[in-house]
CSV table of C-alpha atoms and ligand atoms in Angstrom, one decimal:
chain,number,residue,atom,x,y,z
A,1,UNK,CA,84.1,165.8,149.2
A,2,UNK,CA,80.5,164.4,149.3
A,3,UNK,CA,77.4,166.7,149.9
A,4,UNK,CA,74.1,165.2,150.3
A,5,UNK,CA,71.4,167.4,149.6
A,6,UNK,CA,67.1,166.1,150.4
A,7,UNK,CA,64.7,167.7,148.7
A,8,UNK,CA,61.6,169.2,150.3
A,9,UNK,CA,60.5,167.2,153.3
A,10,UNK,CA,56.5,166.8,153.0
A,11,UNK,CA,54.6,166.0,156.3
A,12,UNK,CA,54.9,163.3,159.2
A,13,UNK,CA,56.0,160.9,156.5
A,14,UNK,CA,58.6,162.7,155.3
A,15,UNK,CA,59.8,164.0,158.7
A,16,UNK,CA,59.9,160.6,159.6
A,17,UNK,CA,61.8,159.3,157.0
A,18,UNK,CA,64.3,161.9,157.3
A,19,UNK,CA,65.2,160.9,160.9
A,20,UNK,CA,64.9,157.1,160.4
A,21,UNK,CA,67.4,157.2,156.6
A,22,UNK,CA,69.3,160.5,157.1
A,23,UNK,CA,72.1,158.6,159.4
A,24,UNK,CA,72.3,156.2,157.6
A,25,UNK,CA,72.3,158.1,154.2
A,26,UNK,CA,75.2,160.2,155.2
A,27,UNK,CA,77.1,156.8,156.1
A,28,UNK,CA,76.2,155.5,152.8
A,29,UNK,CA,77.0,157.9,150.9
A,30,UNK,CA,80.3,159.1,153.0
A,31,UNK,CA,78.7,162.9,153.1
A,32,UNK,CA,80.5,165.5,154.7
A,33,UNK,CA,77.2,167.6,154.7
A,34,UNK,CA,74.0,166.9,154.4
A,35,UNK,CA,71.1,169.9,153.4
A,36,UNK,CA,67.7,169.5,153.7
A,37,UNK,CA,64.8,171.4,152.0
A,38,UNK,CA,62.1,171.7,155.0
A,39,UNK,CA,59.4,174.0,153.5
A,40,UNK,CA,56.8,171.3,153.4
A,41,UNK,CA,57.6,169.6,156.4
A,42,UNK,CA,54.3,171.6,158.5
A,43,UNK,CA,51.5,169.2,157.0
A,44,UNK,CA,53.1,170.4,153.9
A,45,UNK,CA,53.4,174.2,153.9
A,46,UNK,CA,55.8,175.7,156.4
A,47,UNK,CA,57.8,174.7,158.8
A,48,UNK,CA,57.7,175.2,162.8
A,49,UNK,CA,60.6,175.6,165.1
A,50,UNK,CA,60.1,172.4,166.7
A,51,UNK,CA,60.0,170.2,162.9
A,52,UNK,CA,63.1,172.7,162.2
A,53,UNK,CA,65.2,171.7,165.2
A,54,UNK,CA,64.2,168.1,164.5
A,55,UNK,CA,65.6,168.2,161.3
A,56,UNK,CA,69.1,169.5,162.2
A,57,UNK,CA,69.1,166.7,165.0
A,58,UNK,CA,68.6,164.1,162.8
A,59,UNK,CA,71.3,165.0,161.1
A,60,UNK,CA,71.0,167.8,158.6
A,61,UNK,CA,73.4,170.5,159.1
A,62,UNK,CA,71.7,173.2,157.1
A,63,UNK,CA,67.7,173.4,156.4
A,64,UNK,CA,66.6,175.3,153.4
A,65,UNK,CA,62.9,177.0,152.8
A,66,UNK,CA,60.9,178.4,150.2
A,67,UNK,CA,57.5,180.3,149.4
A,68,UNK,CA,56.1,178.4,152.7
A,69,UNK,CA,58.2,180.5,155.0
A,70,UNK,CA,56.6,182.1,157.2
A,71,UNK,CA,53.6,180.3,157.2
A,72,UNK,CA,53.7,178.7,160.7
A,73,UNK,CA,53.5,181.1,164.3
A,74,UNK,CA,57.1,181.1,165.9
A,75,UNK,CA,59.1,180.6,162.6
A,76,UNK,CA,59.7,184.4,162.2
A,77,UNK,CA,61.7,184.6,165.3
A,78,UNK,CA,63.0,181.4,165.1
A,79,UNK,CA,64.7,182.5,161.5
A,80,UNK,CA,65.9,185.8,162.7
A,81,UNK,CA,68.2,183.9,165.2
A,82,UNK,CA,68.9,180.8,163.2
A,83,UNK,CA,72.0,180.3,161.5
A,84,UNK,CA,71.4,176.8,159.8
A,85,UNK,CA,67.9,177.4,158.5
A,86,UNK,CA,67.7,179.7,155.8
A,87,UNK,CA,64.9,181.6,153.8
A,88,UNK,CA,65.1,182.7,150.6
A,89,UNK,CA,67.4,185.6,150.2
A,90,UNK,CA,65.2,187.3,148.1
A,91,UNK,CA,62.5,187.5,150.8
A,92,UNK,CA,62.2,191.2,150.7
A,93,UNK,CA,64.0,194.2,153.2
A,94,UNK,CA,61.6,193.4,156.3
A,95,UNK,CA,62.0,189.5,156.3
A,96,UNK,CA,63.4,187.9,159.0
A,97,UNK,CA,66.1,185.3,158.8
A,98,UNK,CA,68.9,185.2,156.4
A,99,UNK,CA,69.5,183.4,152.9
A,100,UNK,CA,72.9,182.3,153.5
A,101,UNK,CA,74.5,179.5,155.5
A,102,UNK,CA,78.5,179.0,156.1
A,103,UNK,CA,78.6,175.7,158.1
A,104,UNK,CA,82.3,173.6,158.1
A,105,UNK,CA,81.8,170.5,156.9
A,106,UNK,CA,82.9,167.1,158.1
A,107,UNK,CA,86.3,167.4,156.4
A,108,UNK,CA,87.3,170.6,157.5
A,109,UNK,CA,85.9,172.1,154.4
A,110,UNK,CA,83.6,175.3,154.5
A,111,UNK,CA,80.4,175.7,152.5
A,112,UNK,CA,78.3,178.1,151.8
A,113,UNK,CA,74.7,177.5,151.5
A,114,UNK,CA,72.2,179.7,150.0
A,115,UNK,CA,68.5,179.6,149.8
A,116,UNK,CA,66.5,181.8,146.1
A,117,UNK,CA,63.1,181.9,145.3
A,118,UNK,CA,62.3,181.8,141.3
A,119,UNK,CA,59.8,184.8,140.4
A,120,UNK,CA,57.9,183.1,137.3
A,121,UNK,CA,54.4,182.0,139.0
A,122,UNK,CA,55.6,182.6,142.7
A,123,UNK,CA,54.9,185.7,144.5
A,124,UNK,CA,58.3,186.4,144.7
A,125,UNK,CA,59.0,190.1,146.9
A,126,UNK,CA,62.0,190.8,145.0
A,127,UNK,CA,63.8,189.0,141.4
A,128,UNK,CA,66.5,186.8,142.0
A,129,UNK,CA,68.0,188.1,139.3
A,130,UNK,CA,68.5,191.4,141.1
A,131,UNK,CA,70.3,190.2,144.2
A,132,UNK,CA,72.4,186.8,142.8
A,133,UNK,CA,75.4,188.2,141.8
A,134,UNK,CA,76.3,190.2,145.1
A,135,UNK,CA,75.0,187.3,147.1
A,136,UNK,CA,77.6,184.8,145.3
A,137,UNK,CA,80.2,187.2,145.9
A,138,UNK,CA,79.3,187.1,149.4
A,139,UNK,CA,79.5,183.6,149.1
A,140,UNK,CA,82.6,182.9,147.6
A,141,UNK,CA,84.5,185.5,149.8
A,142,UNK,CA,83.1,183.1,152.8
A,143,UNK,CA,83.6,179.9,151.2
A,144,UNK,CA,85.4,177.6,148.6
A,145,UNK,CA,82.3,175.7,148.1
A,146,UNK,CA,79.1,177.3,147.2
A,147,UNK,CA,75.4,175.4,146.9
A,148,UNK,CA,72.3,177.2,145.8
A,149,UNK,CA,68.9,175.9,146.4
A,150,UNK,CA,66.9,178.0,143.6
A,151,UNK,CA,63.4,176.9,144.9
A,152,UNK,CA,61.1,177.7,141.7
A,153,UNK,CA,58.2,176.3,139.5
A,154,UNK,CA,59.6,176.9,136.0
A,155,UNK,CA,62.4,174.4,134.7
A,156,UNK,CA,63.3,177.6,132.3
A,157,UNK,CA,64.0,179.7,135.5
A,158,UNK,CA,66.2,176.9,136.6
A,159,UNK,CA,68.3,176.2,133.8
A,160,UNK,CA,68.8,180.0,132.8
A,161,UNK,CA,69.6,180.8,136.7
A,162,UNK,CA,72.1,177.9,136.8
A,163,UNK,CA,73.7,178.6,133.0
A,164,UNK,CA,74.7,181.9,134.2
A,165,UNK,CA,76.1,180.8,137.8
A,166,UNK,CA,78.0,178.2,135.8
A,167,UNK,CA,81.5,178.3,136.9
A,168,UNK,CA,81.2,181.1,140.2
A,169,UNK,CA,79.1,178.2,142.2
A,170,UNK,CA,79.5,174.4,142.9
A,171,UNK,CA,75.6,173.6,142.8
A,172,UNK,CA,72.5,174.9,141.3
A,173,UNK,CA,70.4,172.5,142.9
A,174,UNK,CA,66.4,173.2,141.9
A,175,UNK,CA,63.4,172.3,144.3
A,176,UNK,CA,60.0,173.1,144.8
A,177,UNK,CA,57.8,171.1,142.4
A,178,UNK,CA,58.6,168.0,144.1
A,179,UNK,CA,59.2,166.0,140.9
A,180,UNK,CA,62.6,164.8,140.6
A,181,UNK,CA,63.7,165.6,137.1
A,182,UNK,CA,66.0,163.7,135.1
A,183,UNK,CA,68.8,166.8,133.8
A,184,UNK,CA,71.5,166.3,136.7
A,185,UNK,CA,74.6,167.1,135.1
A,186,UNK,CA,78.0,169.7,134.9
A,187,UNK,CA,77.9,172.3,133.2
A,188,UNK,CA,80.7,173.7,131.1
A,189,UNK,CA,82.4,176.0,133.6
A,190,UNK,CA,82.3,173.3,136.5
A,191,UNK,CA,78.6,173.9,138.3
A,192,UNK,CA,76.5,171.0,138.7
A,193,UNK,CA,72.9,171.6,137.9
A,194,UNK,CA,69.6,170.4,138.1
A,195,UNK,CA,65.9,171.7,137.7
A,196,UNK,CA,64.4,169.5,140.6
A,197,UNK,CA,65.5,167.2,143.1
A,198,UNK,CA,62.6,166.1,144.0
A,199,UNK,CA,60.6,165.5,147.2
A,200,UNK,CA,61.1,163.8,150.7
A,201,UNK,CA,57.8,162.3,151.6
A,202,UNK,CA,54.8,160.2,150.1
A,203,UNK,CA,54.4,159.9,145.9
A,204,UNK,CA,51.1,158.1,146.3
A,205,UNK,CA,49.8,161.4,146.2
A,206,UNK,CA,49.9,164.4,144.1
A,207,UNK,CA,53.0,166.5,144.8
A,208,UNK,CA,53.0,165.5,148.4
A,209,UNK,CA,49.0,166.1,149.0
A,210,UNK,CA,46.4,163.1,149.3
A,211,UNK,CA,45.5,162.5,145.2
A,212,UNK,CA,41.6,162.6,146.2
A,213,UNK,CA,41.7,166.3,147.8
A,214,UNK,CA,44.2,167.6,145.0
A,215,UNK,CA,41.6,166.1,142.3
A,216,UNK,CA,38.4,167.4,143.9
A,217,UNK,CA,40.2,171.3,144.2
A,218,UNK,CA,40.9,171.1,140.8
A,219,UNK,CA,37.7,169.2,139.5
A,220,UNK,CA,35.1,171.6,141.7
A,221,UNK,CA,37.1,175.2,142.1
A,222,UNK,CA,35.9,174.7,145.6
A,223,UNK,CA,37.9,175.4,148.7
A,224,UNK,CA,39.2,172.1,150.1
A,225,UNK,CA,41.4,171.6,152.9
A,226,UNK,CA,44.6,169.9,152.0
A,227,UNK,CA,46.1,166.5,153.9
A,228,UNK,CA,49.2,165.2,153.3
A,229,UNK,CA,49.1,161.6,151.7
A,230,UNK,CA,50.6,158.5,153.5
A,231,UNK,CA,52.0,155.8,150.6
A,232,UNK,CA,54.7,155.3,148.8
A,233,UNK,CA,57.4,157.4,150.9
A,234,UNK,CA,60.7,158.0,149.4
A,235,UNK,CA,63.9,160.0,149.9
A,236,UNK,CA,65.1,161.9,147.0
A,237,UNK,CA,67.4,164.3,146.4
A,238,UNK,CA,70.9,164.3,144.9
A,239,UNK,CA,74.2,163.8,145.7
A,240,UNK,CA,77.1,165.9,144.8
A,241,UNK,CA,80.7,165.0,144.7
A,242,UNK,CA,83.4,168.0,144.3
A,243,UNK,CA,86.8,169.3,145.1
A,244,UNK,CA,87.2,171.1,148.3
A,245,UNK,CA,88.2,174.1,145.9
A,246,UNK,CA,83.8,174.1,145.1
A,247,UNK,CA,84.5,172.7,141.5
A,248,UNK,CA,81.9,169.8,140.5
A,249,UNK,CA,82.8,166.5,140.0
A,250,UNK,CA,79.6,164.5,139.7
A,251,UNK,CA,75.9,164.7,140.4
A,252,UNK,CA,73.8,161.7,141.0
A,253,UNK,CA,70.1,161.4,142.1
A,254,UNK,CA,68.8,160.0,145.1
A,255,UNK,CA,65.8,158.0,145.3
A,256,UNK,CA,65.6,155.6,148.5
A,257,UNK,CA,62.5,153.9,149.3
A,258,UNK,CA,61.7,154.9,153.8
B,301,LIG,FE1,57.6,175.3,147.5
């Protein structure tokens, strides 16, 4: 089976280009599932109920988050009924939402989906470390086929997390730095892996944000407001190809031009 997985969606343009490709992706591609990463889609931190439910109707069947959460009003209440957008699991006690997804996909199959925020230079409430191995076991009791987003800055967070899931998950799939690396590959034990996906929205920019605004923050130290960029807008992510048992098979990127 086919699983088609877009990494975090970053403003209008990346909204947009989600509901003008994703249909057409998943025909491409011949993707049971499709998951999409929608913590940037709010001008590029957060998401809002109304950017969530236009996500799933464009054709992504589960939405992931990250540190962005609960940025926008209405998202809290939104999550704590939701059952195809996720937070991070290790969101801490009081956190509304959940950080697992079961959805069946096209093929009858049913996956699991579940949503980790890396602790090394995020203010993470609680290690992921702490919580992973109960929440795959959750996982794999519900499911044959397991992904993981692990949204996190450090590439050493990512490999380490997905080295020692290697062989109890399908995916390690890594987002939140919005720059697609090039380490997509099976590990030993059967887990496909990689440290970033990349980012659904405009690369004329820096990480998502117009390159002039990024610059003067950094250049000055003074506040300044951020805007999401406009050029160059692409679709990346990765596709996954694996038994209906969860074992990898393959793991390509995906870089699409909107
Ligand atoms: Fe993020």
């Amino acid at each position: 089976m086919k699983i088609l997985f877009l990494a975090d969606v970053f403003g209008v343009p990346g909204r947009r280009a989600v509901e003008e490709h994703l249909p057409g992706l998943r025909e491409r591609y011949d993707a049971d599932l499709a998951i999409v990463n929608g913590e940037n889609a709010a001008d590029g931190a957060g998401i809002t109920p109304k950017l969530a439910d236009k996500l799933l109707a464009a054709g992504a069947d589960v939405v992931t988050l990250g540190n962005h959460t609960y940025r926008r009003g209405g998202i809290a209440a939104y999550l704590a009924a939701s059952e195809r957008v996720i937070r991070p699991a290790n969101s801490g006690a009081e956190a509304p939402g959940r950080g697992m997804a079961v959805v069946e996909a096209r093929n009858g199959v049913e996956v699991a989906v579940l949503n980790l925020l890396g602790q090394l230079f995020l203010p993470t409430p609680v290690s992921p470390w702490e919580m992973v191995d109960a929440l795959v076991e959750e996982a794999r009791a519900a499911a044959p086929v397991v992904i993981l987003d692990f949204h996190a800055e450090a590439t050493s967070e990512k490999v380490a997390l997905a080295t020692w899931l290697d062989g109890r998950v399908t995916a390690v799939i890594g987002t939140h730095t919005h720059i697609q690396t090039n380490d997509a590959r099976i590990l030993p034990g059967g887990t496909a892996a990689i440290s970033d996906a990349g980012m659904t929205g405009p690369h004329d920019s820096v990480i998502g944000v117009r390159s002039d605004l990024a610059i003067a923050r950094m250049r000055t130290r003074l506040p300044v407001r951020f805007e999401p960029a406009e050029g160059d807008v692409r679709l990346e992510g990765v596709l996954l190809t694996c038994t209906d048992g969860g074992r990898a098979e393959a793991i390509e990127l995906v870089r699409v031009p909107a």
